[in-house]
XYZ file of C-alpha atoms in Angstrom:
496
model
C -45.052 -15.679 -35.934
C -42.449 -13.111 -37.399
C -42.698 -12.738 -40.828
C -40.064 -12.634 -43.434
C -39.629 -8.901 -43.191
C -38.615 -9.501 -39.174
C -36.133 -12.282 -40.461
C -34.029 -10.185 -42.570
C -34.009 -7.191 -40.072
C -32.585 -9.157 -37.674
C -30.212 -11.091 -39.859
C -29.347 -7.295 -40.887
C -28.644 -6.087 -37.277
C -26.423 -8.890 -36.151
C -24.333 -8.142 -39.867
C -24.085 -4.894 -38.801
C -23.055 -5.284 -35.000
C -20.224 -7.763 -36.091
C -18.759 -5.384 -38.699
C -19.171 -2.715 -36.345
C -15.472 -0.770 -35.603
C -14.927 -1.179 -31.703
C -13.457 1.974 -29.826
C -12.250 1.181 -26.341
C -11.160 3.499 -23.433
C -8.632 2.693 -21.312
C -8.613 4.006 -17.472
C -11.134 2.480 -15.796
C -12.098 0.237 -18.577
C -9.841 -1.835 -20.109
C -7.678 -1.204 -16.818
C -9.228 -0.713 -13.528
C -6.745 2.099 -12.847
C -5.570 5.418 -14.284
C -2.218 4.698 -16.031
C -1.604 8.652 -16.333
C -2.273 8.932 -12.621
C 0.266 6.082 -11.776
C 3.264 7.362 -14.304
C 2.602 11.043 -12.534
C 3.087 9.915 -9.092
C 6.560 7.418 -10.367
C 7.362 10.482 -11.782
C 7.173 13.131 -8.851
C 9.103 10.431 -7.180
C 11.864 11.525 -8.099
C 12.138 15.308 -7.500
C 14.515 15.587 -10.529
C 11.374 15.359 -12.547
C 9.552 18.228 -10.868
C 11.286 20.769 -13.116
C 10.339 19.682 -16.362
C 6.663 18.512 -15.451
C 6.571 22.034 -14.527
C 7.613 23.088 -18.138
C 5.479 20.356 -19.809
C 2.293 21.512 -17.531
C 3.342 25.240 -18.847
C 3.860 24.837 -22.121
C 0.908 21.863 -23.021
C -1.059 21.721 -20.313
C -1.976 18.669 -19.304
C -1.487 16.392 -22.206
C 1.591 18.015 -21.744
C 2.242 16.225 -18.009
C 0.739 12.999 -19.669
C 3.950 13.383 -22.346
C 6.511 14.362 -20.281
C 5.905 11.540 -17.148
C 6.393 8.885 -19.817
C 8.578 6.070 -18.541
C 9.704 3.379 -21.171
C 11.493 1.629 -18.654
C 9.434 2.101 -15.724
C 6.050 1.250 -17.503
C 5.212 -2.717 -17.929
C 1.684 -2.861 -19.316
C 1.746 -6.497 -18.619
C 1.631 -6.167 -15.128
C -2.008 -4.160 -14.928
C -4.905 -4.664 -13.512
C -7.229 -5.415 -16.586
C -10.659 -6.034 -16.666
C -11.052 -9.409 -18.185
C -14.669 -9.106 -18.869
C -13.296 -6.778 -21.496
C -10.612 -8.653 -22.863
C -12.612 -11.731 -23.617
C -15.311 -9.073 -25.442
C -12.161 -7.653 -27.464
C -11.179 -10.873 -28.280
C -14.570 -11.955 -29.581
C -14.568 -8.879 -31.811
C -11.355 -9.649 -32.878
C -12.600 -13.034 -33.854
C -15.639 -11.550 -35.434
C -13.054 -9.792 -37.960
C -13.925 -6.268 -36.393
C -11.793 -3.314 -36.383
C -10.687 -2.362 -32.773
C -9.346 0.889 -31.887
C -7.963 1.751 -28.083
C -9.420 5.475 -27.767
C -7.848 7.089 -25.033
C -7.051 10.278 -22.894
C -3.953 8.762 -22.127
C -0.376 9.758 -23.629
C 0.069 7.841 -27.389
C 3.146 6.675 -25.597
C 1.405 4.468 -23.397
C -1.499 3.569 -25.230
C 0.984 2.231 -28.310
C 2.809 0.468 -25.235
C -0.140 -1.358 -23.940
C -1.413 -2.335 -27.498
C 1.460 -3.840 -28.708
C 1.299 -6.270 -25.283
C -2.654 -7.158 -26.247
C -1.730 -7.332 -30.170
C -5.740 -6.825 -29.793
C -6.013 -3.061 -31.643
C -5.847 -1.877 -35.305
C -4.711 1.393 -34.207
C -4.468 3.972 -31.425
C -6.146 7.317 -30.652
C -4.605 8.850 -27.804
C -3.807 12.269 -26.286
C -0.376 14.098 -27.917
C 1.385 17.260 -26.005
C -1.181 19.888 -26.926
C -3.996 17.661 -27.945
C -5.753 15.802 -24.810
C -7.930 13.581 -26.114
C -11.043 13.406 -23.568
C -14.872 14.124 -24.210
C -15.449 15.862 -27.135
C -12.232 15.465 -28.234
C -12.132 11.838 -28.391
C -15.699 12.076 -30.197
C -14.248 14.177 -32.906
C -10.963 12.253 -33.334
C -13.463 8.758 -33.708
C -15.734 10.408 -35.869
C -12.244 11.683 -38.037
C -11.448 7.854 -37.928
C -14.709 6.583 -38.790
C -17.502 8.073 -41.220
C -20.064 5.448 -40.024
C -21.587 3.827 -36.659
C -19.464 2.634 -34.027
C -19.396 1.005 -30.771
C -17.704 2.625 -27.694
C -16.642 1.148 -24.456
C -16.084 3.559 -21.409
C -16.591 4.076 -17.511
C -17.224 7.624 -16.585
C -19.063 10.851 -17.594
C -16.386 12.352 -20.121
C -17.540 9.123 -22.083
C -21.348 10.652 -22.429
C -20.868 12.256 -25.258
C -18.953 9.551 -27.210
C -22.158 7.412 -25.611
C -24.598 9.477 -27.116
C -23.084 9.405 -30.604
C -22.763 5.719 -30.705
C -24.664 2.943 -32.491
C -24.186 0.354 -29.594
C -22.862 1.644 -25.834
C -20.972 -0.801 -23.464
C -20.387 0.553 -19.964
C -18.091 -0.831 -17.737
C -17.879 -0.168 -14.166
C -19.737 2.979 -14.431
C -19.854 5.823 -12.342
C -23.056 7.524 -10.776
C -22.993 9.752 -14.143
C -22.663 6.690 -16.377
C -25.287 4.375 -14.384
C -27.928 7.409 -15.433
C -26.236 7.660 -19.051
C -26.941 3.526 -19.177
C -30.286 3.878 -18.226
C -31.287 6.068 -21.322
C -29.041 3.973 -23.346
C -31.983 1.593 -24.020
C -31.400 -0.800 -27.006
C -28.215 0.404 -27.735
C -26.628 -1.210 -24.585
C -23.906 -3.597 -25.430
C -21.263 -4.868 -22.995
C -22.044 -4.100 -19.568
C -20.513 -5.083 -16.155
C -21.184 -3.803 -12.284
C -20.510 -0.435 -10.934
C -17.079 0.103 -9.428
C -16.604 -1.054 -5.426
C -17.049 2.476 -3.026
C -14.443 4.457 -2.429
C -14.133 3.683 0.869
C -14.276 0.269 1.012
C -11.083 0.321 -1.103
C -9.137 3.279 1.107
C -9.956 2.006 4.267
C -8.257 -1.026 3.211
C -5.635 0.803 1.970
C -5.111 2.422 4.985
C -4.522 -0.902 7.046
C -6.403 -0.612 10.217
C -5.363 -3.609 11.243
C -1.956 -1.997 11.126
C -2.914 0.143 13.917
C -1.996 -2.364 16.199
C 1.373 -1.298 16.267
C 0.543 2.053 17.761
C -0.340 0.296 21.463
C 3.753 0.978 21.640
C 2.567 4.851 22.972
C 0.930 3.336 25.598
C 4.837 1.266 26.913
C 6.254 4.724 28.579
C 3.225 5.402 30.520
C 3.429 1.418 31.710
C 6.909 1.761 32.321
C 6.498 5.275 34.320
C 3.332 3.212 36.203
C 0.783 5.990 35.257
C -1.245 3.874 34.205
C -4.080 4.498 37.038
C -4.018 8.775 36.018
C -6.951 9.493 34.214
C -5.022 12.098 32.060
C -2.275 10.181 31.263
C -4.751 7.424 29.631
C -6.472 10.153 27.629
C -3.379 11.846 26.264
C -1.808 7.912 25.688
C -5.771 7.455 23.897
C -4.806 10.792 21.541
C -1.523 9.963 20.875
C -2.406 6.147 19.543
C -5.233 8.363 17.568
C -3.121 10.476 16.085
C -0.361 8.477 15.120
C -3.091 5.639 13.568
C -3.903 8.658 11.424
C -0.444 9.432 10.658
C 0.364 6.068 9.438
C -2.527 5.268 7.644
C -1.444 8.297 5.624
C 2.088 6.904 5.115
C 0.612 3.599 4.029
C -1.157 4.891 1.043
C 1.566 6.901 -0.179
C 4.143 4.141 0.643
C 1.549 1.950 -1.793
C 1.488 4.683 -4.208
C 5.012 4.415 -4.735
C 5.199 0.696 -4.329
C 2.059 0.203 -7.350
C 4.782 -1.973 -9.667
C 6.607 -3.959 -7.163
C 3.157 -4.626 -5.431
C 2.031 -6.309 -8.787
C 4.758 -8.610 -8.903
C 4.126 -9.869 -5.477
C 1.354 -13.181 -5.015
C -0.441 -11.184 -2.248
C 0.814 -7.561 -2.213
C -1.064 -7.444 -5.940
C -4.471 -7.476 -4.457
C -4.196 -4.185 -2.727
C -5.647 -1.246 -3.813
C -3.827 0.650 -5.839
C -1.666 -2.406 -7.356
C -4.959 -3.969 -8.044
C -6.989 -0.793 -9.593
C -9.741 -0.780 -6.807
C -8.979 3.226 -6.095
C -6.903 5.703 -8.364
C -3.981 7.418 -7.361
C -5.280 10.593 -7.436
C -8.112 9.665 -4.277
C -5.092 7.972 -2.373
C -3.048 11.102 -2.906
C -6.214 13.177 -1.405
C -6.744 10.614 1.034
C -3.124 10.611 2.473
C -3.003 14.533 2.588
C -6.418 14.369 4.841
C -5.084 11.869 7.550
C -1.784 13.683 7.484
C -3.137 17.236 8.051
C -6.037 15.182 10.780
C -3.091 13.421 12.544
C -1.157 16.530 12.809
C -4.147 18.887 13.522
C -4.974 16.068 16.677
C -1.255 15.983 17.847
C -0.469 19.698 17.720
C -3.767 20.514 18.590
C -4.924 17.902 21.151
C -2.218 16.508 22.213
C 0.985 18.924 22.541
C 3.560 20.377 21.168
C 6.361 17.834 22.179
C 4.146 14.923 20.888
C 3.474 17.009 17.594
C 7.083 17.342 16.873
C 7.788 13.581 17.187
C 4.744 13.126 14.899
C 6.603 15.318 12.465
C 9.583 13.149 12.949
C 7.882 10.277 12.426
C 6.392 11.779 8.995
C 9.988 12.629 7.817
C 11.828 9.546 8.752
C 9.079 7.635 6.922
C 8.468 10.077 3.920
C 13.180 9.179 3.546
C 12.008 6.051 4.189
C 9.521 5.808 0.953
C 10.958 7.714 -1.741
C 14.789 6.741 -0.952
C 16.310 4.957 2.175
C 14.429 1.571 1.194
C 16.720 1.160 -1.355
C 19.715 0.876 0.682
C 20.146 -2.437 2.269
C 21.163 -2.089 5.937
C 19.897 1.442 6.420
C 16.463 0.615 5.379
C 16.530 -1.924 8.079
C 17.740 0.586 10.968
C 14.918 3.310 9.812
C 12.577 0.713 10.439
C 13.250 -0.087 13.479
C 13.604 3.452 14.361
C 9.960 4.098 13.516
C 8.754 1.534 16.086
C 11.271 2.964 18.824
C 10.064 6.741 17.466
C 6.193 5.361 18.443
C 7.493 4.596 21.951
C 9.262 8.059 21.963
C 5.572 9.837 21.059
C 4.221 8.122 23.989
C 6.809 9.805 25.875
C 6.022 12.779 24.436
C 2.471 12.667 25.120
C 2.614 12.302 28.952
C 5.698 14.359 29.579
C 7.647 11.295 30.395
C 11.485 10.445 31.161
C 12.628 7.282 28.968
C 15.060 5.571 30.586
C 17.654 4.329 28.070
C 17.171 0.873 29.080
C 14.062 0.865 27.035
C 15.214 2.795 24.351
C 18.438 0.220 24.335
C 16.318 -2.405 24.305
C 13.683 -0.687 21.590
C 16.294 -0.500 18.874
C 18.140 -4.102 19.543
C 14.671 -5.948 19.804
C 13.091 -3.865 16.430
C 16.062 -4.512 14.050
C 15.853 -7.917 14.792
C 12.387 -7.661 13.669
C 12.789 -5.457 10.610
C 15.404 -8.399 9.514
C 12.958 -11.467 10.093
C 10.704 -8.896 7.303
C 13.271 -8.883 4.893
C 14.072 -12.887 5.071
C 10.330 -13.406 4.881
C 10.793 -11.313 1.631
C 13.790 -12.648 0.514
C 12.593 -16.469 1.630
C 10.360 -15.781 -1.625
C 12.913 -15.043 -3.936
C 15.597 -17.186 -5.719
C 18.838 -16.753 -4.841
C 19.863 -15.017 -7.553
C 17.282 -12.799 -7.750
C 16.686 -9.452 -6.057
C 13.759 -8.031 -3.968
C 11.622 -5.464 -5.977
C 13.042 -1.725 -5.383
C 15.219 -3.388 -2.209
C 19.043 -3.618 -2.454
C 18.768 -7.576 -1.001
C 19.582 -10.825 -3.228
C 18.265 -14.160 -2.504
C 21.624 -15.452 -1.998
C 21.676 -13.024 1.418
C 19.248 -15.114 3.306
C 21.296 -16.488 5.643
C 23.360 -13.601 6.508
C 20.046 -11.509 6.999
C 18.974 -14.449 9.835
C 22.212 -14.213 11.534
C 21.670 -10.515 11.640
C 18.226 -11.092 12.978
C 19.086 -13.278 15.274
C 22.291 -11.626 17.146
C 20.225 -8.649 17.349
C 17.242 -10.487 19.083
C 19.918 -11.867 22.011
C 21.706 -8.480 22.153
C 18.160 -7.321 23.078
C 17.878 -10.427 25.392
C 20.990 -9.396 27.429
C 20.318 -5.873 27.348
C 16.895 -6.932 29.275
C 19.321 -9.097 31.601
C 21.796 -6.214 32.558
C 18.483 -3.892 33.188
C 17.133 -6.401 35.814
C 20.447 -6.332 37.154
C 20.684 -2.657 37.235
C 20.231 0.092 40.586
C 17.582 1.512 38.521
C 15.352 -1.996 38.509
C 16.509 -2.293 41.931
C 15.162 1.566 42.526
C 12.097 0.782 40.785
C 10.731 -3.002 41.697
C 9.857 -3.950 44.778
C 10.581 -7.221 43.587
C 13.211 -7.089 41.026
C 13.934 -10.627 41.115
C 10.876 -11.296 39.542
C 11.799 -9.628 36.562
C 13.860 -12.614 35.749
C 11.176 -14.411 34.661
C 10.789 -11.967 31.353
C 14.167 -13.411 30.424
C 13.115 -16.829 29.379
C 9.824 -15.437 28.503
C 11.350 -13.218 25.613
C 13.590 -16.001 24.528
C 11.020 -18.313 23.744
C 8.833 -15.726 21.615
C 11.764 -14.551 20.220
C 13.335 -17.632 19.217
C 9.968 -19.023 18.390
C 8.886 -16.336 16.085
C 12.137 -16.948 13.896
C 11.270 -20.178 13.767
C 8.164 -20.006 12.259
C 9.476 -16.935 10.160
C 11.875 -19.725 8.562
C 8.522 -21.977 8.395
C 6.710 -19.303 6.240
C 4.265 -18.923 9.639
C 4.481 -15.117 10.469
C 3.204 -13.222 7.641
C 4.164 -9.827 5.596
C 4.878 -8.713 8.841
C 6.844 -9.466 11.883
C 5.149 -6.750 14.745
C 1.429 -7.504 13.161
C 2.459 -11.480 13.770
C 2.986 -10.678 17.697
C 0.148 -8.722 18.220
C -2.501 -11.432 16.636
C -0.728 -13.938 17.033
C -2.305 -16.383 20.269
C 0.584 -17.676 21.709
C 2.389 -14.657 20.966
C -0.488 -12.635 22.667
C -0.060 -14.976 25.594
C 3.656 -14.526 26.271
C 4.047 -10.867 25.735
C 0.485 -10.398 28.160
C 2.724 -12.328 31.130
C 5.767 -10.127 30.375
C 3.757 -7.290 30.999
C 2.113 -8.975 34.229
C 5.716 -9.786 35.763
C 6.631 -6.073 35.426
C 3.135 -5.144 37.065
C 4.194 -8.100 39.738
C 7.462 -6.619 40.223
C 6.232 -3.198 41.164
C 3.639 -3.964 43.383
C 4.998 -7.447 45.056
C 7.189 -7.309 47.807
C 9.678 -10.201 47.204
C 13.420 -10.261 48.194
C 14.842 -13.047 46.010
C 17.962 -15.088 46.302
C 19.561 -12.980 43.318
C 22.206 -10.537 44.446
């Protein structure tokens, strides 16, 4: 049995934990992001910015940056990713009539910003130009705050010193450093929560391989050409596909970067990486910058020079794309489908083949209509008189966006038709005639994917749709098998 003397310590101990002052970090442990990374990237957005970052960085270093990215408008703390394990600990504390402090590295401008949404904090400690508030820093600026114990709540190794000086240690979503710190931590362990996913588990995500599917468009020119029994031509079609996977993987993550606030507003988009805190924006920007300088590396390199140039087209068309043309309605839709008729130009490219303009014709009619049915999926979402996230398109358009859609799909349609009909089918197909059975083909998966697009059927995405999709699979495998008929079956028709 305890005696009295064990009693009292104890009662002693819990007095003291629940009039203990609370000091909380912010990146990576109230949020599961950095918000310093995030307002840097909005910021270098916009290359207006660059100029006085520059001065900020020369004058303050980097508390400095931290100050001078600052975004009133462009900041809405109620849209991060927070870690609610640690909100319903603040909130006990708060109940427990403790002091709580938000200790952070991050500017005073957004840490006053992001506890005035919680109303959870008696006051702020956070980095000022000249003054960044991380390590030993923060240590000194808690201990000028508070004579006595404390309790501190952090993720990573700058926090190991703050951990060392405190009377109770929560750690939350620690790194490899912290996971070590925790261990020696011993009794004075408080709050504490599972390491952090890997890495890579959250950037290959991020960098959509199922997106890849897309790419098989490099392999259309060497089916069209009918090279597709050449050794060589499948190899350099195989590098190509490679290389431009690479290439957009690497446009994805900075295309998320930039989208990190509209992607929180949106009921699937949110869970992403970035929008969702599972990787920081300084690993996608190192990330990106890797599979650019791979893609291009394999293209140039492996590939050729022709094919390495349209890779660097690609990369600039979808680099306007991000940081400016998807804010204009009408153009943004034309860039898209540019970048689909651009992957069909790489395969080109790659095997030092001729397009003919019939498939280029075709390319452009066919992929606006599909870069429309994305935007009225988007805007289907949306009230009418609301507008799409960081996209110049109101509810209210809907209809005119599926009459767009839709004359471009049977502009597409006929342009197939007058190809058939052409001396260069006729040059080409031994059996031309048979062509004339992609016609109808098309027209039902055309006309079939917009109406499941106005069901809410297809998905974020149009091209991903008619790749997975069965049926769609299906059709689009017996187009391709009536052009394969066509060229080797010897059929004279009834059409002349």
């Amino acid at each position: 049995m305890r005696n009295l003397d064990g009693y009292l310590a104890e009662d002693v101990t819990h007095h003291q934990a629940a009039t203990l002052p609370l000091y909380v970090d912010l990146d990576g442990t109230l949020v599961h992001t950095d918000v310093a990374q995030e307002l840097l990237v909005a910021a270098l957005a916009r290359p207006g910015n660059w100029r006085p970052i520059l001065a900020a960085w020369h004058r303050h270093g980097v508390s400095g940056i931290k100050h001078a990215v600052w975004n009133r408008d462009g900041f809405h703390p109620a849209l991060l990713p927070y870690d609610d394990t640690v909100l319903d600990y603040l909130r006990s504390a708060r109940a427990q009539g403790r002091r709580i402090v938000l200790a952070t590295a991050a500017d005073r401008q957004a840490a006053e910003a992001i506890a005035v949404h919680l109303g959870l904090f008696d006051a702020v400690l956070a980095s000022e130009p000249g003054h960044n508030l991380k390590g030993a820093a923060k240590l000194a600026a808690i201990r000028g705050d508070s004579a006595g114990p404390f309790e501190y709540l952090g993720d990573g190794a700058a926090d190991i010193p703050i951990w060392r000086a405190a009377q109770k240690a929560g750690f939350i979503r620690p790194d490899a450093a912290a996971r070590a710190e925790m261990q020696a931590a011993g009794p004075r362990l408080s709050l504490t929560t599972d390491p952090a996913p890997p890495v890579w588990r959250g950037l290959w995500a991020a960098m959509r391989p199922h997106q890849w599917a897309k790419n098989v468009l490099v392999f259309l020119p060497l089916f069209f050409a009918h090279l597709y029994t050449e050794p060589g031509a499948l190899l350099l079609a195989g590098l190509a596909f490679a290389a431009m996977s690479l290439m957009a993987s690497g446009v994805y993550l900075i295309n998320d970067l930039l989208d990190i606030p509209a992607d929180r507003r949106h009921v699937r988009k949110r869970l992403r990486p970035f929008a969702a805190g599972l990787l920081r924006p300084a690993q996608g920007v190192a990330a990106a910058l890797a599979l650019l300088v791979a893609a291009l590396a394999l293209g140039f390199g492996a590939v050729g020079l022709p094919f390495g140039l349209v890779l660097l087209l690609y990369l600039g068309l979808t680099t306007a794309y991000s940081f400016a043309l998807k804010r204009f309605s009408t153009i943004d839709v034309i860039v898209l489908s540019l970048l689909y008729t651009v992957r069909i130009l790489a395969g080109a490219a790659a095997g030092g083949i001729i397009l003919s303009p019939w498939l280029l014709s075709f390319s452009l009619f066919f992929f606006v209509s599909l870069a429309y049915m994305k935007r009225f999926i988007e805007l289907d979402a949306v009230t009418e008189d609301a507008k799409l996230p960081h996209r110049n398109y109101w509810g209210a358009e809907l209809a005119s966006i599926q009459i767009f859609g839709i004359a471009n799909a049977a502009v597409s349609l006929l342009t197939l038709a007058q190809y058939i009909n052409s001396p260069t089918a006729r040059e080409t197909y031994g059996g031309r005639d048979i062509l004339w059975l992609a016609v109808p083909l098309m027209m039902f998966w055309i006309y079939r994917s917009w109406m499941w697009a106005i069901r809410g059927k297809v998905g974020d995405d149009p091209v991903v749709f008619a790749l997975t999709d069965r049926i769609s699979q299906i059709t689009l495998t017996a187009v391709l098998a009536v052009f394969f008929a066509a060229r080797y079956l010897e059929f004279s028709g009834v059409i002349r």
